[in-house]
Each structure stands twice: as structure tokens, then as C-alpha cells.
mmCIF file of C-alpha atoms in Angstrom:
data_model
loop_
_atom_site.group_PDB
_atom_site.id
_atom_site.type_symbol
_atom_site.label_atom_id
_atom_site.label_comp_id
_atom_site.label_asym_id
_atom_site.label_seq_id
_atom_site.Cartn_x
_atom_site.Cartn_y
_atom_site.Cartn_z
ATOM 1 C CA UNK A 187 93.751 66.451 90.353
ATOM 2 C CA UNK A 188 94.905 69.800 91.556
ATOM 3 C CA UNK A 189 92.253 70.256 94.242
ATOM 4 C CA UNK A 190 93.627 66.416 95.627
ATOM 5 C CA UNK A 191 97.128 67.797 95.800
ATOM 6 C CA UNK A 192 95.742 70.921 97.396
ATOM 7 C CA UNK A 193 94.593 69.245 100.037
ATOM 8 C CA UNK A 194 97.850 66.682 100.578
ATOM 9 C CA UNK A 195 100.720 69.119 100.506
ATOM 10 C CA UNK A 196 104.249 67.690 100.679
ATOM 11 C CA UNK A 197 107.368 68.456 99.130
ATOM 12 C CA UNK A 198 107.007 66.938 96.108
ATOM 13 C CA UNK A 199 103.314 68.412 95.841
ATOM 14 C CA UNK A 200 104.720 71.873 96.431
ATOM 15 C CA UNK A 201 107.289 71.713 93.826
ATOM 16 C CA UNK A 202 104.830 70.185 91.265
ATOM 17 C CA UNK A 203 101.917 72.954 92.056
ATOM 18 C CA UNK A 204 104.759 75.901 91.608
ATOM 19 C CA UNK A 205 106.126 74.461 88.110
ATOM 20 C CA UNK A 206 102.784 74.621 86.788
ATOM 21 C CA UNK A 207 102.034 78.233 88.461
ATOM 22 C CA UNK A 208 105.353 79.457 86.894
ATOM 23 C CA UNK A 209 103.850 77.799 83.440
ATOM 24 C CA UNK A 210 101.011 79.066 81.885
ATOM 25 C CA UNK A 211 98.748 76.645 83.862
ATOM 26 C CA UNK A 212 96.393 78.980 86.999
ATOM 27 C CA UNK A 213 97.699 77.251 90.139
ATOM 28 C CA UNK A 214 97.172 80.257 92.801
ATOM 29 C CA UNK A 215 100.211 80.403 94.437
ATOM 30 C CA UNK A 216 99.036 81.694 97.705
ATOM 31 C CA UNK A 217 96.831 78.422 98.215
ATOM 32 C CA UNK A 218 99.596 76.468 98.013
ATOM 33 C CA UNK A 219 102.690 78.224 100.031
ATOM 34 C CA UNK A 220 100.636 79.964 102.926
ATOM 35 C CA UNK A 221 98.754 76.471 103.692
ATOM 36 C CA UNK A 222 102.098 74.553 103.444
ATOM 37 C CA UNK A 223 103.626 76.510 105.806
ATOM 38 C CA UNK A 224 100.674 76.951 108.065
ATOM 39 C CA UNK A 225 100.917 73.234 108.915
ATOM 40 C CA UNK A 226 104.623 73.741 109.188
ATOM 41 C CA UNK A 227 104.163 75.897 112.207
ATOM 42 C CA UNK A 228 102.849 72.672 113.619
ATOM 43 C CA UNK A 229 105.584 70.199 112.626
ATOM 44 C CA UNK A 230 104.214 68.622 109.945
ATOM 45 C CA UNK A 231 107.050 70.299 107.098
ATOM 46 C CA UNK A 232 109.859 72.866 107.626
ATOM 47 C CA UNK A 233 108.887 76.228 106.384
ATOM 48 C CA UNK A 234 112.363 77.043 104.637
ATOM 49 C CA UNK A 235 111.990 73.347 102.847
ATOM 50 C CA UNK A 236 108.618 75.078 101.830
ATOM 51 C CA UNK A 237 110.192 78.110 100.421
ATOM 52 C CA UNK A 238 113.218 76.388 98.744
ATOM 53 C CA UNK A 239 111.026 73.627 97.056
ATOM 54 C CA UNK A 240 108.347 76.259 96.231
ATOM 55 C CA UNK A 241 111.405 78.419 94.394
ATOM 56 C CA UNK A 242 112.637 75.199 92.522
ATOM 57 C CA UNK A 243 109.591 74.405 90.901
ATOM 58 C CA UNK A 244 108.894 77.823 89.862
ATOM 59 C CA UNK A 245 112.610 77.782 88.164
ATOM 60 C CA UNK A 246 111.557 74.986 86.583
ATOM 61 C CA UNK A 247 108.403 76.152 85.275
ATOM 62 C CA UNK A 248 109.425 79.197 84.722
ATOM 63 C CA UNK A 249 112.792 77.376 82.475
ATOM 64 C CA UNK A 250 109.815 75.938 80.203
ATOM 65 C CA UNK A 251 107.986 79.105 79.687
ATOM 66 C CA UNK A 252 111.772 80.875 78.656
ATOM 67 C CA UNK A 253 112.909 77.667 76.416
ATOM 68 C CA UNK A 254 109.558 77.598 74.382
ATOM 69 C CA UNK A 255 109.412 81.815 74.284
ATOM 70 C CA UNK A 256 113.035 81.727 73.303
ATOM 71 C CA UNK A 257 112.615 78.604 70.235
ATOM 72 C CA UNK A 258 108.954 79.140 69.155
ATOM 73 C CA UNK A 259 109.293 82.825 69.098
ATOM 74 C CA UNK A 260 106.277 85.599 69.315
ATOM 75 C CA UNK A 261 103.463 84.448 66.566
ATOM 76 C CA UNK A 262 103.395 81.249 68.125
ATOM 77 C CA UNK A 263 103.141 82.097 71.664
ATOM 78 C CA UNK A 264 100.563 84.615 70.495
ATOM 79 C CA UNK A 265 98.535 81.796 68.676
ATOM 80 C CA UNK A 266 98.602 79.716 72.244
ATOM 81 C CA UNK A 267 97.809 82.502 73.805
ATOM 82 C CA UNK A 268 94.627 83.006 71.312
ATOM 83 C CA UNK A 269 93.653 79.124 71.023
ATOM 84 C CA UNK A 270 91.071 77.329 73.114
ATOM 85 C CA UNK A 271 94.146 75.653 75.075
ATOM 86 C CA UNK A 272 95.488 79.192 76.057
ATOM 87 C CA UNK A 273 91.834 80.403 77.459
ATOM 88 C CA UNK A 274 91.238 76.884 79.177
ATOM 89 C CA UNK A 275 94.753 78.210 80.891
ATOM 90 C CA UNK A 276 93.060 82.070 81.349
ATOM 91 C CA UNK A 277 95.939 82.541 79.163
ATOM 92 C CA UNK A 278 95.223 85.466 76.002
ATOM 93 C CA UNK A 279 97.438 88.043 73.786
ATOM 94 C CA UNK A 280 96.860 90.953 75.641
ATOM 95 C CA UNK A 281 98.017 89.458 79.368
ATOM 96 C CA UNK A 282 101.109 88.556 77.094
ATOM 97 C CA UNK A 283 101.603 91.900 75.525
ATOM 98 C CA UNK A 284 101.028 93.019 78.787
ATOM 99 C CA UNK A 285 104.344 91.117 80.397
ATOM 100 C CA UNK A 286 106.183 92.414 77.361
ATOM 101 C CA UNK A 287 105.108 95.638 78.137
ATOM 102 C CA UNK A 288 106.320 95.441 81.751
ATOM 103 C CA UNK A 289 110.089 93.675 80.635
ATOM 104 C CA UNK A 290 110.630 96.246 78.356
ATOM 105 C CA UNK A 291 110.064 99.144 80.444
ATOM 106 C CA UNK A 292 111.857 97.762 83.619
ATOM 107 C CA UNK A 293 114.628 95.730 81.501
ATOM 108 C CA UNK A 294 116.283 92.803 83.461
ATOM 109 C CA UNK A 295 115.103 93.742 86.848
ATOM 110 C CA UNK A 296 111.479 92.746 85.488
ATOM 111 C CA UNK A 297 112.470 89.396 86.021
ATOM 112 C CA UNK A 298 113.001 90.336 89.605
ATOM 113 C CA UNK A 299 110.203 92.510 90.402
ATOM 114 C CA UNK A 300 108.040 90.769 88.129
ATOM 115 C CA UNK A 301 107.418 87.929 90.218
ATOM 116 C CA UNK A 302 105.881 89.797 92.315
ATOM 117 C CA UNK A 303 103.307 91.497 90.719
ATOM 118 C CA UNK A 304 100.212 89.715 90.236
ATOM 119 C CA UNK A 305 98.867 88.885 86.707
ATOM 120 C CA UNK A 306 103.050 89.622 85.462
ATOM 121 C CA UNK A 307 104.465 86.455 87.733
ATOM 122 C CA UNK A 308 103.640 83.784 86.059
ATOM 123 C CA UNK A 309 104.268 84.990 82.262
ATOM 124 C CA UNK A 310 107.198 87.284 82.395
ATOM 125 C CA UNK A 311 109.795 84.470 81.803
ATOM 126 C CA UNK A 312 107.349 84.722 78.214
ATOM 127 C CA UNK A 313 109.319 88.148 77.403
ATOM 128 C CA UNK A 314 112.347 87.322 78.810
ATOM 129 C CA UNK A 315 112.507 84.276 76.357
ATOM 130 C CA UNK A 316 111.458 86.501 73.391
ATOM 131 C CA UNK A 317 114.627 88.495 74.286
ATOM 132 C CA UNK A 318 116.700 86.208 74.565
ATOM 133 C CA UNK A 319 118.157 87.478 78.023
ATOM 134 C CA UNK A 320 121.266 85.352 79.133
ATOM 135 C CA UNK A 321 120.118 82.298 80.854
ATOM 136 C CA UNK A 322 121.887 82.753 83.664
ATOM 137 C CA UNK A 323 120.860 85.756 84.675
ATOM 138 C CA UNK A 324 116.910 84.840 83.748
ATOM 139 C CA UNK A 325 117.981 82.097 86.291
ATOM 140 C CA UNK A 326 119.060 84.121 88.872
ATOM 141 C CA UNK A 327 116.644 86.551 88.651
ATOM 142 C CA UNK A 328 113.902 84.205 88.646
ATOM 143 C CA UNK A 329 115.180 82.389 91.524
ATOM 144 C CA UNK A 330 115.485 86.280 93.608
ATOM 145 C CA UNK A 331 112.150 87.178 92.811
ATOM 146 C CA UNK A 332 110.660 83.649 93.415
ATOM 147 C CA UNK A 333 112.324 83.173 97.081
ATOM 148 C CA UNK A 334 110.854 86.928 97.831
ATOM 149 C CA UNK A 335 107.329 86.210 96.735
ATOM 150 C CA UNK A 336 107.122 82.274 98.606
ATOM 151 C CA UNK A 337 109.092 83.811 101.703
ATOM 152 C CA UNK A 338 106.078 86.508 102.006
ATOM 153 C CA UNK A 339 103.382 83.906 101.437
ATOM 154 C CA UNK A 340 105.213 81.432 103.838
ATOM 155 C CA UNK A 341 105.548 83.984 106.708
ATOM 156 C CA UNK A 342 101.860 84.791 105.815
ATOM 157 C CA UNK A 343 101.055 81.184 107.086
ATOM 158 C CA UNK A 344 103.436 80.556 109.480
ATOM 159 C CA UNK A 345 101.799 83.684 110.877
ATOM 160 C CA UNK A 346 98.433 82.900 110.729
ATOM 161 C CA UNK A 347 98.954 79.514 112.577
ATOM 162 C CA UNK A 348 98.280 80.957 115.271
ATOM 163 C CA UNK A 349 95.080 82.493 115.561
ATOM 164 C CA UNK A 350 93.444 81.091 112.546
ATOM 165 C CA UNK A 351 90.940 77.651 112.709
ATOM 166 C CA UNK A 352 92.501 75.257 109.630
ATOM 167 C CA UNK A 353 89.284 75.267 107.938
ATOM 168 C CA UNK A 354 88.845 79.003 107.786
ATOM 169 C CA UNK A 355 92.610 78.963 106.389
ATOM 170 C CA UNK A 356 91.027 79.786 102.414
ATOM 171 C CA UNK A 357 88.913 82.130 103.683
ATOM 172 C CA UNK A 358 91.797 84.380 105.377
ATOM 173 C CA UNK A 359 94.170 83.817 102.780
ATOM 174 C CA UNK A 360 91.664 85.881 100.540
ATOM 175 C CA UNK A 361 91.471 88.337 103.282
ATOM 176 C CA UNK A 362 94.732 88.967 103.943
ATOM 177 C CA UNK A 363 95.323 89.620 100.123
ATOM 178 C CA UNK A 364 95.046 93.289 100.385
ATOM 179 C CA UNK A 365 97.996 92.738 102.797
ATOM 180 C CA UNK A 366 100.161 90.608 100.193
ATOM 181 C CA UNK A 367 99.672 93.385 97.569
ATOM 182 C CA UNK A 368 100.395 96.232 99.721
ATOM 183 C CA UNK A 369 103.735 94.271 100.863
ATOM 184 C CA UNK A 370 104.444 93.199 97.636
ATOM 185 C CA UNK A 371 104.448 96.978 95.753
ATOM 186 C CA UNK A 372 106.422 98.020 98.376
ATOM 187 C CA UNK A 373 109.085 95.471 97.752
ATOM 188 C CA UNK A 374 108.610 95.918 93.892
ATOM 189 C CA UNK A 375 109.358 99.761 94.591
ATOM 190 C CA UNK A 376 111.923 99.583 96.376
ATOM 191 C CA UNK A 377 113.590 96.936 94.041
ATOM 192 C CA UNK A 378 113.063 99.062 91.270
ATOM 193 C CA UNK A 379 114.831 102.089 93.243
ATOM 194 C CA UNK A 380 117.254 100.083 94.175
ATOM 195 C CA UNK A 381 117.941 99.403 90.375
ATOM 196 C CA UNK A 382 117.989 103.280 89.180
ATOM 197 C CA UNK A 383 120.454 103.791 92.391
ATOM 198 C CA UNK A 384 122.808 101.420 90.863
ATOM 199 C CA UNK A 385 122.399 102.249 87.325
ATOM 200 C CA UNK A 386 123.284 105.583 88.249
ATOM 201 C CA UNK A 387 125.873 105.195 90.375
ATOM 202 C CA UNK A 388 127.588 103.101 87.669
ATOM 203 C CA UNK A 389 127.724 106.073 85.410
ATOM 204 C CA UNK A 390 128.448 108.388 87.916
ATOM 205 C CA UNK A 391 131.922 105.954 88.624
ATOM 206 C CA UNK A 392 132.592 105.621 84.579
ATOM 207 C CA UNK A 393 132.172 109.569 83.926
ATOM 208 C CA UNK A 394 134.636 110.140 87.740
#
């Protein structure tokens, strides 16, 4: 089913492909954004409809991941992440421990940055469910680091238009991925500098 929607990409497609990345479900991301918006260099969608319905469904399935962290609580997500369901979904404890790992030690901004880092994006809502971070800002946050990570991949394809042959579109994608990580630590960096800045700069304001 997914390799038919891969290969019919619409709006509706988009948003449905990016809830189930932002689940537990393996949807690669950058098969579905950078193609979308490779065939919107050539009229057939609008690149910032691309992004924008890209980022809604990964709210959406990144809501579901949040609600069920947040109800079920750890030893139940742990047990999915341990059945025969959670490896069908390359899903297991440790790539969970690991996104807890990575919320604690970068607090709320992880739900920022974390979207961004591959192997983290699609499970750190999982954390930020356990600890039971104000919706609104899991929202937000979500939505920040979402737009960030589709804009890249959109630009990617939008970019690629026009020198690359449509069916040797997969094939660059996969190339270009040492690219997309290189771009997407620096952004991560700077985000988390960004962070410490402000943190800082806070105290530095309460202690004046």
C-alpha cells in the first residue's frame, strides 16, 4: 500500500505518509517530501502546500505517539517496543531508551532539535509523553522542528528538479543524504546554542 502511495503523491498522500512516519510505523521521510516537491518544481503541487501538509501529518502522528506515551505509560511502551508488532515496525527498547536519553539531556528543546536527528525523529514525542510536557508546547515544538526538517527535504527536491532524470530521483535522494545530515547537525547545533544563549541570558536578567 505504501509503495502505491509512493508513487501517487498528493496532498492527502503526503499528510497520510508523515502521520505514520511521526508514529512508530518506517515511512522514510525523505522519499516522500523531496519527490513531492520535485514534481512541484514542475507544477504539478505547490512546494509550501508540501511542507505545510507534510508538518500536519507529522503533528498528528506525532499527537498519537504523545497521547499513548502519556496514558499507557513506560512498561507498556517498552512491551510494544519488545513484541513482534514493535520489530515488524523496526521499533525495540533500546531505540526508545535511546529518545529518552536524548529528551532528558536536551529538556524541551529535544522536541525541537529532535526532529531532526535521524533515528530520534520519529520517537521523541515517546519521551515527551512519558513526561508529561505541556501539550502545547509538545505542539509547538513539534510543529518548529517538523517545518525545519520538510523545508530542508523540500528545497532538496525543488533543487534537484533541475538537473536530475525523475527516475534516478531515489537514487540521488540516497546520495545527497550525507548532505541532509551535515545540514541537519548544523541546524541541531545551532538550535541547541541558541537554547544555552537564552537560558543564560535569563539568569543573567533575574540575578541583574
Amino acid at each position: 500500500m505504501i509503495s502505491s502511495l509512493l508513487n501517487n503523491l498528493n496532498y492527502g498522500t503526503i499528510l497520510f505518509l508523515m502521520l505514520l512516519e511521526s508514529t512508530v510505523i518506517p515511512v522514510p521521510s525523505e522519499l516522500v517530501v523531496a519527490p513531492a516537491a520535485y514534481h512541484s518544481a514542475s507544477g504539478n503541487l505547490n512546494v509550501w502546500l508540501v511542507v505545510v501538509f507534510a508538518t500536519i501529518g507529522a503533528d498528528l502522528g506525532a499527537s498519537i505517539n504523545y497521547i499513548a506515551a502519556r496514558w499507557l505509560g513506560r512498561p507498556i511502551i517498552y512491551r510494544f517496543a519488545n513484541s513482534r508488532w514493535g520489530r515488524l515496525c523496526l521499533l525495540n527498547q533500546e531505540k526508545v531508551e535511546r529518545s529518552e536519553r536524548y529528551f532528558n539531556s536536551h529538556g524541551m528543546a529535544a522536541t525541537i532539535t529532535g526532529r531532526l536527528v535521524i533515528g530520534i525523529r520519529h520517537l521523541i514525542s515517546i519521551p515527551a509523553g512519558l513526561a508529561r510536557m505541556n501539550y502545547g508546547k509538545f505542539l509547538l515544538y513539534t510543529t518548529i522542528g517538523a517545518t525545519a526538517w520538510h523545508a530542508i527535504l523540500a528545497g532538496l527536491g525543488w533543487y534537484m528538479h533541475s538537473f536530475v532524470p525523475e527516475k534516478e530521483l531515489e537514487n540521488q535522494i540516497e546520495l545527497y543524504g550525507d548532505y541532509i545530515k551535515w545540514g541537519i547537525a548544523s541546524i541541531v547545533l545551532l538550535a541547541v546554542l541558541a537554547f544555552i544563549i537564552r537560558h543564560y541570558l535569563r539568569l543573567y536578567r533575574r540575578k541583574s
